[in-house]
């Protein structure tokens, strides 16, 4: 009888071991799956944090850039004062000294991205220039005759357009006058 129970006991033991192995296998699979999910969550969290850090840096740079732009806009008024002072003085050491100071001051601003808009003799560009007046001239149509106030760009962005006088031939001035007269007549009729 003892010999008959042994194979049954062995079968039971083997069955128990098989079931235990299956349970352990399932637990291992679940642990692997859980670890993989945690790893993916960690990767997403790391990517989110990296994106947040990049966005923060970008916003910080924009704030600094805007602060610099505002400061440079205010300093342009000082450049205007230098130009006015230089233009109002006759030749002499005072004028030379002012020119040297203005040049040095502008070089500092240039290091921070400020550039003058070159206008004189160029064709009018509405993105860079603001027309203050027009004058009959034998020069090319819309050629800039005089720069009344200097314009500036900061890192390729126009922060102040050049205020200019442009050339017009008589025919185009006459056409503009006719157009204005027609517009005035229409406005008067509507009233």
PDB file of C-alpha atoms in Angstrom:
ATOM      1  CA  UNK A   1       0.000   0.000   0.000  1.00  0.00           C
ATOM      2  CA  UNK A   2       2.798   2.371   0.794  1.00  0.00           C
ATOM      3  CA  UNK A   3       4.110   1.971  -2.688  1.00  0.00           C
ATOM      4  CA  UNK A   4       0.760   2.888  -4.228  1.00  0.00           C
ATOM      5  CA  UNK A   5       0.534   6.184  -2.324  1.00  0.00           C
ATOM      6  CA  UNK A   6       3.956   7.283  -3.367  1.00  0.00           C
ATOM      7  CA  UNK A   7       3.128   7.723  -7.033  1.00  0.00           C
ATOM      8  CA  UNK A   8      -0.099   9.538  -6.033  1.00  0.00           C
ATOM      9  CA  UNK A   9       1.800  11.710  -3.598  1.00  0.00           C
ATOM     10  CA  UNK A  10       4.402  12.359  -6.234  1.00  0.00           C
ATOM     11  CA  UNK A  11       1.644  13.299  -8.676  1.00  0.00           C
ATOM     12  CA  UNK A  12       0.134  15.639  -6.096  1.00  0.00           C
ATOM     13  CA  UNK A  13       3.522  17.141  -5.330  1.00  0.00           C
ATOM     14  CA  UNK A  14       4.231  17.587  -9.031  1.00  0.00           C
ATOM     15  CA  UNK A  15       0.775  19.090  -9.540  1.00  0.00           C
ATOM     16  CA  UNK A  16       1.299  21.428  -6.588  1.00  0.00           C
ATOM     17  CA  UNK A  17       4.712  22.401  -7.936  1.00  0.00           C
ATOM     18  CA  UNK A  18       3.273  22.963 -11.414  1.00  0.00           C
ATOM     19  CA  UNK A  19       0.478  25.116 -10.016  1.00  0.00           C
ATOM     20  CA  UNK A  20       2.928  26.993  -7.829  1.00  0.00           C
ATOM     21  CA  UNK A  21       5.221  27.473 -10.858  1.00  0.00           C
ATOM     22  CA  UNK A  22       2.263  28.812 -12.876  1.00  0.00           C
ATOM     23  CA  UNK A  23       1.326  31.191 -10.069  1.00  0.00           C
ATOM     24  CA  UNK A  24       4.938  32.351  -9.861  1.00  0.00           C
ATOM     25  CA  UNK A  25       5.078  32.677 -13.635  1.00  0.00           C
ATOM     26  CA  UNK A  26       1.899  34.820 -13.619  1.00  0.00           C
ATOM     27  CA  UNK A  27       3.273  36.915 -10.774  1.00  0.00           C
ATOM     28  CA  UNK A  28       6.525  37.350 -12.691  1.00  0.00           C
ATOM     29  CA  UNK A  29       4.636  38.388 -15.847  1.00  0.00           C
ATOM     30  CA  UNK A  30       2.539  40.853 -13.825  1.00  0.00           C
ATOM     31  CA  UNK A  31       5.679  42.221 -12.164  1.00  0.00           C
ATOM     32  CA  UNK A  32       7.355  42.594 -15.582  1.00  0.00           C
ATOM     33  CA  UNK A  33       4.252  44.310 -16.972  1.00  0.00           C
ATOM     34  CA  UNK A  34       4.058  46.598 -13.941  1.00  0.00           C
ATOM     35  CA  UNK A  35       7.774  47.400 -14.188  1.00  0.00           C
ATOM     36  CA  UNK A  36       7.391  48.156 -17.905  1.00  0.00           C
ATOM     37  CA  UNK A  37       4.409  50.445 -17.201  1.00  0.00           C
ATOM     38  CA  UNK A  38       6.397  52.250 -14.485  1.00  0.00           C
ATOM     39  CA  UNK A  39       9.348  52.587 -16.837  1.00  0.00           C
ATOM     40  CA  UNK A  40       7.087  54.054 -19.545  1.00  0.00           C
ATOM     41  CA  UNK A  41       5.525  56.414 -16.995  1.00  0.00           C
ATOM     42  CA  UNK A  42       8.999  57.468 -15.937  1.00  0.00           C
ATOM     43  CA  UNK A  43      10.001  58.046 -19.572  1.00  0.00           C
ATOM     44  CA  UNK A  44       6.871  60.170 -20.178  1.00  0.00           C
ATOM     45  CA  UNK A  45       7.475  62.076 -16.964  1.00  0.00           C
ATOM     46  CA  UNK A  46      11.083  62.684 -17.976  1.00  0.00           C
ATOM     47  CA  UNK A  47       9.992  63.846 -21.443  1.00  0.00           C
ATOM     48  CA  UNK A  48       7.324  66.127 -19.929  1.00  0.00           C
ATOM     49  CA  UNK A  49       9.873  67.606 -17.554  1.00  0.00           C
ATOM     50  CA  UNK A  50      12.356  68.093 -20.385  1.00  0.00           C
ATOM     51  CA  UNK A  51       9.666  69.837 -22.472  1.00  0.00           C
ATOM     52  CA  UNK A  52       8.737  71.994 -19.480  1.00  0.00           C
ATOM     53  CA  UNK A  53      12.388  72.931 -18.960  1.00  0.00           C
ATOM     54  CA  UNK A  54      12.785  73.837 -22.641  1.00  0.00           C
ATOM     55  CA  UNK A  55       9.572  75.893 -22.574  1.00  0.00           C
ATOM     56  CA  UNK A  56      10.736  77.653 -19.407  1.00  0.00           C
ATOM     57  CA  UNK A  57      14.102  78.481 -21.008  1.00  0.00           C
ATOM     58  CA  UNK A  58      12.355  79.739 -24.145  1.00  0.00           C
ATOM     59  CA  UNK A  59      10.026  81.965 -22.104  1.00  0.00           C
ATOM     60  CA  UNK A  60      12.946  83.217 -20.025  1.00  0.00           C
ATOM     61  CA  UNK A  61      14.846  84.146 -23.189  1.00  0.00           C
ATOM     62  CA  UNK A  62      11.763  85.920 -24.566  1.00  0.00           C
ATOM     63  CA  UNK A  63      11.371  87.916 -21.343  1.00  0.00           C
ATOM     64  CA  UNK A  64      15.040  88.919 -21.426  1.00  0.00           C
ATOM     65  CA  UNK A  65      14.767  89.800 -25.120  1.00  0.00           C
ATOM     66  CA  UNK A  66      11.675  91.928 -24.475  1.00  0.00           C
ATOM     67  CA  UNK A  67      13.355  93.687 -21.550  1.00  0.00           C
ATOM     68  CA  UNK A  68      16.404  94.400 -23.737  1.00  0.00           C
ATOM     69  CA  UNK A  69      14.150  95.648 -26.523  1.00  0.00           C
ATOM     70  CA  UNK A  70      12.359  98.033 -24.170  1.00  0.00           C
ATOM     71  CA  UNK A  71      15.655  99.345 -22.809  1.00  0.00           C
ATOM     72  CA  UNK A  72      17.120  99.790 -26.292  1.00  0.00           C
ATOM     73  CA  UNK A  73      13.956 101.614 -27.446  1.00  0.00           C
ATOM     74  CA  UNK A  74      14.501 104.093 -24.627  1.00  0.00           C
ATOM     75  CA  UNK A  75      18.205 104.430 -25.436  1.00  0.00           C
ATOM     76  CA  UNK A  76      17.390 105.267 -29.070  1.00  0.00           C
ATOM     77  CA  UNK A  77      16.114 108.611 -27.773  1.00  0.00           C
ATOM     78  CA  UNK A  78      19.641 109.264 -26.471  1.00  0.00           C
ATOM     79  CA  UNK A  79      21.032 108.471 -29.944  1.00  0.00           C
ATOM     80  CA  UNK A  80      18.542 110.979 -31.379  1.00  0.00           C
ATOM     81  CA  UNK A  81      19.772 113.582 -28.899  1.00  0.00           C
ATOM     82  CA  UNK A  82      23.374 112.904 -29.922  1.00  0.00           C
ATOM     83  CA  UNK A  83      22.447 113.315 -33.607  1.00  0.00           C
ATOM     84  CA  UNK A  84      20.593 116.561 -32.927  1.00  0.00           C
ATOM     85  CA  UNK A  85      23.462 117.915 -30.853  1.00  0.00           C
ATOM     86  CA  UNK A  86      26.072 116.914 -33.437  1.00  0.00           C
ATOM     87  CA  UNK A  87      24.051 118.458 -36.283  1.00  0.00           C
ATOM     88  CA  UNK A  88      23.509 121.723 -34.384  1.00  0.00           C
ATOM     89  CA  UNK A  89      27.215 122.324 -33.723  1.00  0.00           C
ATOM     90  CA  UNK A  90      29.760 123.756 -36.107  1.00  0.00           C
ATOM     91  CA  UNK A  91      33.099 122.119 -36.707  1.00  0.00           C
ATOM     92  CA  UNK A  92      35.249 121.834 -33.639  1.00  0.00           C
ATOM     93  CA  UNK A  93      36.451 119.668 -30.811  1.00  0.00           C
ATOM     94  CA  UNK A  94      33.026 119.602 -29.116  1.00  0.00           C
ATOM     95  CA  UNK A  95      31.456 118.144 -32.235  1.00  0.00           C
ATOM     96  CA  UNK A  96      34.274 115.614 -32.635  1.00  0.00           C
ATOM     97  CA  UNK A  97      33.923 114.575 -28.994  1.00  0.00           C
ATOM     98  CA  UNK A  98      30.173 114.113 -29.335  1.00  0.00           C
ATOM     99  CA  UNK A  99      30.677 112.083 -32.504  1.00  0.00           C
ATOM    100  CA  UNK A 100      33.158 109.794 -30.732  1.00  0.00           C
ATOM    101  CA  UNK A 101      30.806 109.300 -27.776  1.00  0.00           C
ATOM    102  CA  UNK A 102      27.851 108.633 -30.098  1.00  0.00           C
ATOM    103  CA  UNK A 103      29.912 106.139 -32.113  1.00  0.00           C
ATOM    104  CA  UNK A 104      31.027 104.288 -28.972  1.00  0.00           C
ATOM    105  CA  UNK A 105      27.477 104.296 -27.577  1.00  0.00           C
ATOM    106  CA  UNK A 106      26.087 102.916 -30.841  1.00  0.00           C
ATOM    107  CA  UNK A 107      28.760 100.169 -30.947  1.00  0.00           C
ATOM    108  CA  UNK A 108      27.601  98.988 -27.515  1.00  0.00           C
ATOM    109  CA  UNK A 109      24.007  98.849 -28.738  1.00  0.00           C
ATOM    110  CA  UNK A 110      25.151  97.103 -31.928  1.00  0.00           C
ATOM    111  CA  UNK A 111      26.634  94.305 -29.816  1.00  0.00           C
ATOM    112  CA  UNK A 112      23.111  93.722 -28.518  1.00  0.00           C
ATOM    113  CA  UNK A 113      21.612  93.448 -32.024  1.00  0.00           C
ATOM    114  CA  UNK A 114      20.707  97.069 -32.878  1.00  0.00           C
ATOM    115  CA  UNK A 115      21.254  98.155 -36.495  1.00  0.00           C
ATOM    116  CA  UNK A 116      20.453 101.372 -38.326  1.00  0.00           C
ATOM    117  CA  UNK A 117      18.160 101.140 -41.307  1.00  0.00           C
ATOM    118  CA  UNK A 118      20.035 102.523 -44.303  1.00  0.00           C
ATOM    119  CA  UNK A 119      17.565 104.696 -46.173  1.00  0.00           C
ATOM    120  CA  UNK A 120      19.121 107.528 -48.148  1.00  0.00           C
ATOM    121  CA  UNK A 121      19.055 106.830 -51.895  1.00  0.00           C
ATOM    122  CA  UNK A 122      17.149 103.558 -51.417  1.00  0.00           C
ATOM    123  CA  UNK A 123      13.667 102.764 -52.700  1.00  0.00           C
ATOM    124  CA  UNK A 124      10.843 103.260 -50.215  1.00  0.00           C
ATOM    125  CA  UNK A 125       9.917 100.079 -48.326  1.00  0.00           C
ATOM    126  CA  UNK A 126       6.740 100.304 -46.196  1.00  0.00           C
ATOM    127  CA  UNK A 127       8.156  97.727 -43.767  1.00  0.00           C
ATOM    128  CA  UNK A 128      11.214  99.862 -43.043  1.00  0.00           C
ATOM    129  CA  UNK A 129      10.158 103.426 -43.785  1.00  0.00           C
ATOM    130  CA  UNK A 130       7.425 105.882 -42.897  1.00  0.00           C
ATOM    131  CA  UNK A 131       6.771 108.644 -45.433  1.00  0.00           C
ATOM    132  CA  UNK A 132       6.449 112.055 -43.807  1.00  0.00           C
ATOM    133  CA  UNK A 133       6.447 114.036 -47.050  1.00  0.00           C
ATOM    134  CA  UNK A 134       6.821 113.742 -50.802  1.00  0.00           C
ATOM    135  CA  UNK A 135       8.730 116.030 -53.099  1.00  0.00           C
ATOM    136  CA  UNK A 136       8.846 116.426 -56.854  1.00  0.00           C
ATOM    137  CA  UNK A 137      12.170 115.195 -58.109  1.00  0.00           C
ATOM    138  CA  UNK A 138      13.860 113.961 -61.237  1.00  0.00           C
ATOM    139  CA  UNK A 139      15.081 110.965 -59.232  1.00  0.00           C
ATOM    140  CA  UNK A 140      13.371 107.595 -59.406  1.00  0.00           C
ATOM    141  CA  UNK A 141       9.822 107.216 -58.143  1.00  0.00           C
ATOM    142  CA  UNK A 142       9.704 106.491 -54.382  1.00  0.00           C
ATOM    143  CA  UNK A 143      13.450 106.987 -53.961  1.00  0.00           C
ATOM    144  CA  UNK A 144      14.289 108.299 -50.512  1.00  0.00           C
ATOM    145  CA  UNK A 145      15.597 111.857 -50.760  1.00  0.00           C
ATOM    146  CA  UNK A 146      16.057 112.611 -47.086  1.00  0.00           C
ATOM    147  CA  UNK A 147      16.028 110.732 -43.817  1.00  0.00           C
ATOM    148  CA  UNK A 148      14.226 112.909 -41.293  1.00  0.00           C
ATOM    149  CA  UNK A 149      14.587 110.474 -38.402  1.00  0.00           C
ATOM    150  CA  UNK A 150      16.749 107.353 -38.330  1.00  0.00           C
ATOM    151  CA  UNK A 151      15.127 103.961 -38.094  1.00  0.00           C
ATOM    152  CA  UNK A 152      16.436 100.880 -36.314  1.00  0.00           C
ATOM    153  CA  UNK A 153      16.118  97.113 -36.303  1.00  0.00           C
ATOM    154  CA  UNK A 154      16.802  94.875 -33.344  1.00  0.00           C
ATOM    155  CA  UNK A 155      17.657  91.303 -34.283  1.00  0.00           C
ATOM    156  CA  UNK A 156      15.963  91.766 -37.694  1.00  0.00           C
ATOM    157  CA  UNK A 157      12.797  93.216 -36.110  1.00  0.00           C
ATOM    158  CA  UNK A 158      11.954  96.821 -36.975  1.00  0.00           C
ATOM    159  CA  UNK A 159      11.650  98.675 -33.685  1.00  0.00           C
ATOM    160  CA  UNK A 160      11.403 102.106 -35.284  1.00  0.00           C
ATOM    161  CA  UNK A 161      10.807 102.841 -38.951  1.00  0.00           C
ATOM    162  CA  UNK A 162      12.895 105.520 -40.651  1.00  0.00           C
ATOM    163  CA  UNK A 163      10.906 108.702 -41.190  1.00  0.00           C
ATOM    164  CA  UNK A 164      11.682 109.818 -44.722  1.00  0.00           C
ATOM    165  CA  UNK A 165      10.999 112.215 -47.592  1.00  0.00           C
ATOM    166  CA  UNK A 166      10.462 110.396 -50.901  1.00  0.00           C
ATOM    167  CA  UNK A 167      10.700 111.450 -54.537  1.00  0.00           C
ATOM    168  CA  UNK A 168       7.586 111.726 -56.645  1.00  0.00           C
ATOM    169  CA  UNK A 169       7.336 112.770 -60.243  1.00  0.00           C
ATOM    170  CA  UNK A 170       4.733 115.413 -61.068  1.00  0.00           C
ATOM    171  CA  UNK A 171       2.382 112.978 -62.820  1.00  0.00           C
ATOM    172  CA  UNK A 172       2.090 110.711 -59.784  1.00  0.00           C
ATOM    173  CA  UNK A 173       1.587 113.728 -57.493  1.00  0.00           C
ATOM    174  CA  UNK A 174      -1.179 114.982 -59.781  1.00  0.00           C
ATOM    175  CA  UNK A 175      -2.805 111.522 -59.716  1.00  0.00           C
ATOM    176  CA  UNK A 176      -2.655 111.470 -55.911  1.00  0.00           C
ATOM    177  CA  UNK A 177      -4.208 114.943 -55.745  1.00  0.00           C
ATOM    178  CA  UNK A 178      -6.998 113.847 -58.101  1.00  0.00           C
ATOM    179  CA  UNK A 179      -7.626 110.751 -55.998  1.00  0.00           C
ATOM    180  CA  UNK A 180      -7.776 112.827 -52.807  1.00  0.00           C
ATOM    181  CA  UNK A 181     -10.128 115.327 -54.465  1.00  0.00           C
ATOM    182  CA  UNK A 182     -12.429 112.500 -55.598  1.00  0.00           C
ATOM    183  CA  UNK A 183     -12.436 111.007 -52.099  1.00  0.00           C
ATOM    184  CA  UNK A 184     -13.268 114.420 -50.607  1.00  0.00           C
ATOM    185  CA  UNK A 185     -16.110 114.920 -53.092  1.00  0.00           C
ATOM    186  CA  UNK A 186     -17.524 111.484 -52.254  1.00  0.00           C
ATOM    187  CA  UNK A 187     -17.332 112.235 -48.543  1.00  0.00           C
ATOM    188  CA  UNK A 188     -19.073 115.580 -49.075  1.00  0.00           C
ATOM    189  CA  UNK A 189     -21.867 113.911 -51.096  1.00  0.00           C
ATOM    190  CA  UNK A 190     -22.402 111.305 -48.378  1.00  0.00           C
ATOM    191  CA  UNK A 191     -22.847 114.032 -45.763  1.00  0.00           C
TER     192      UNK A 191
END
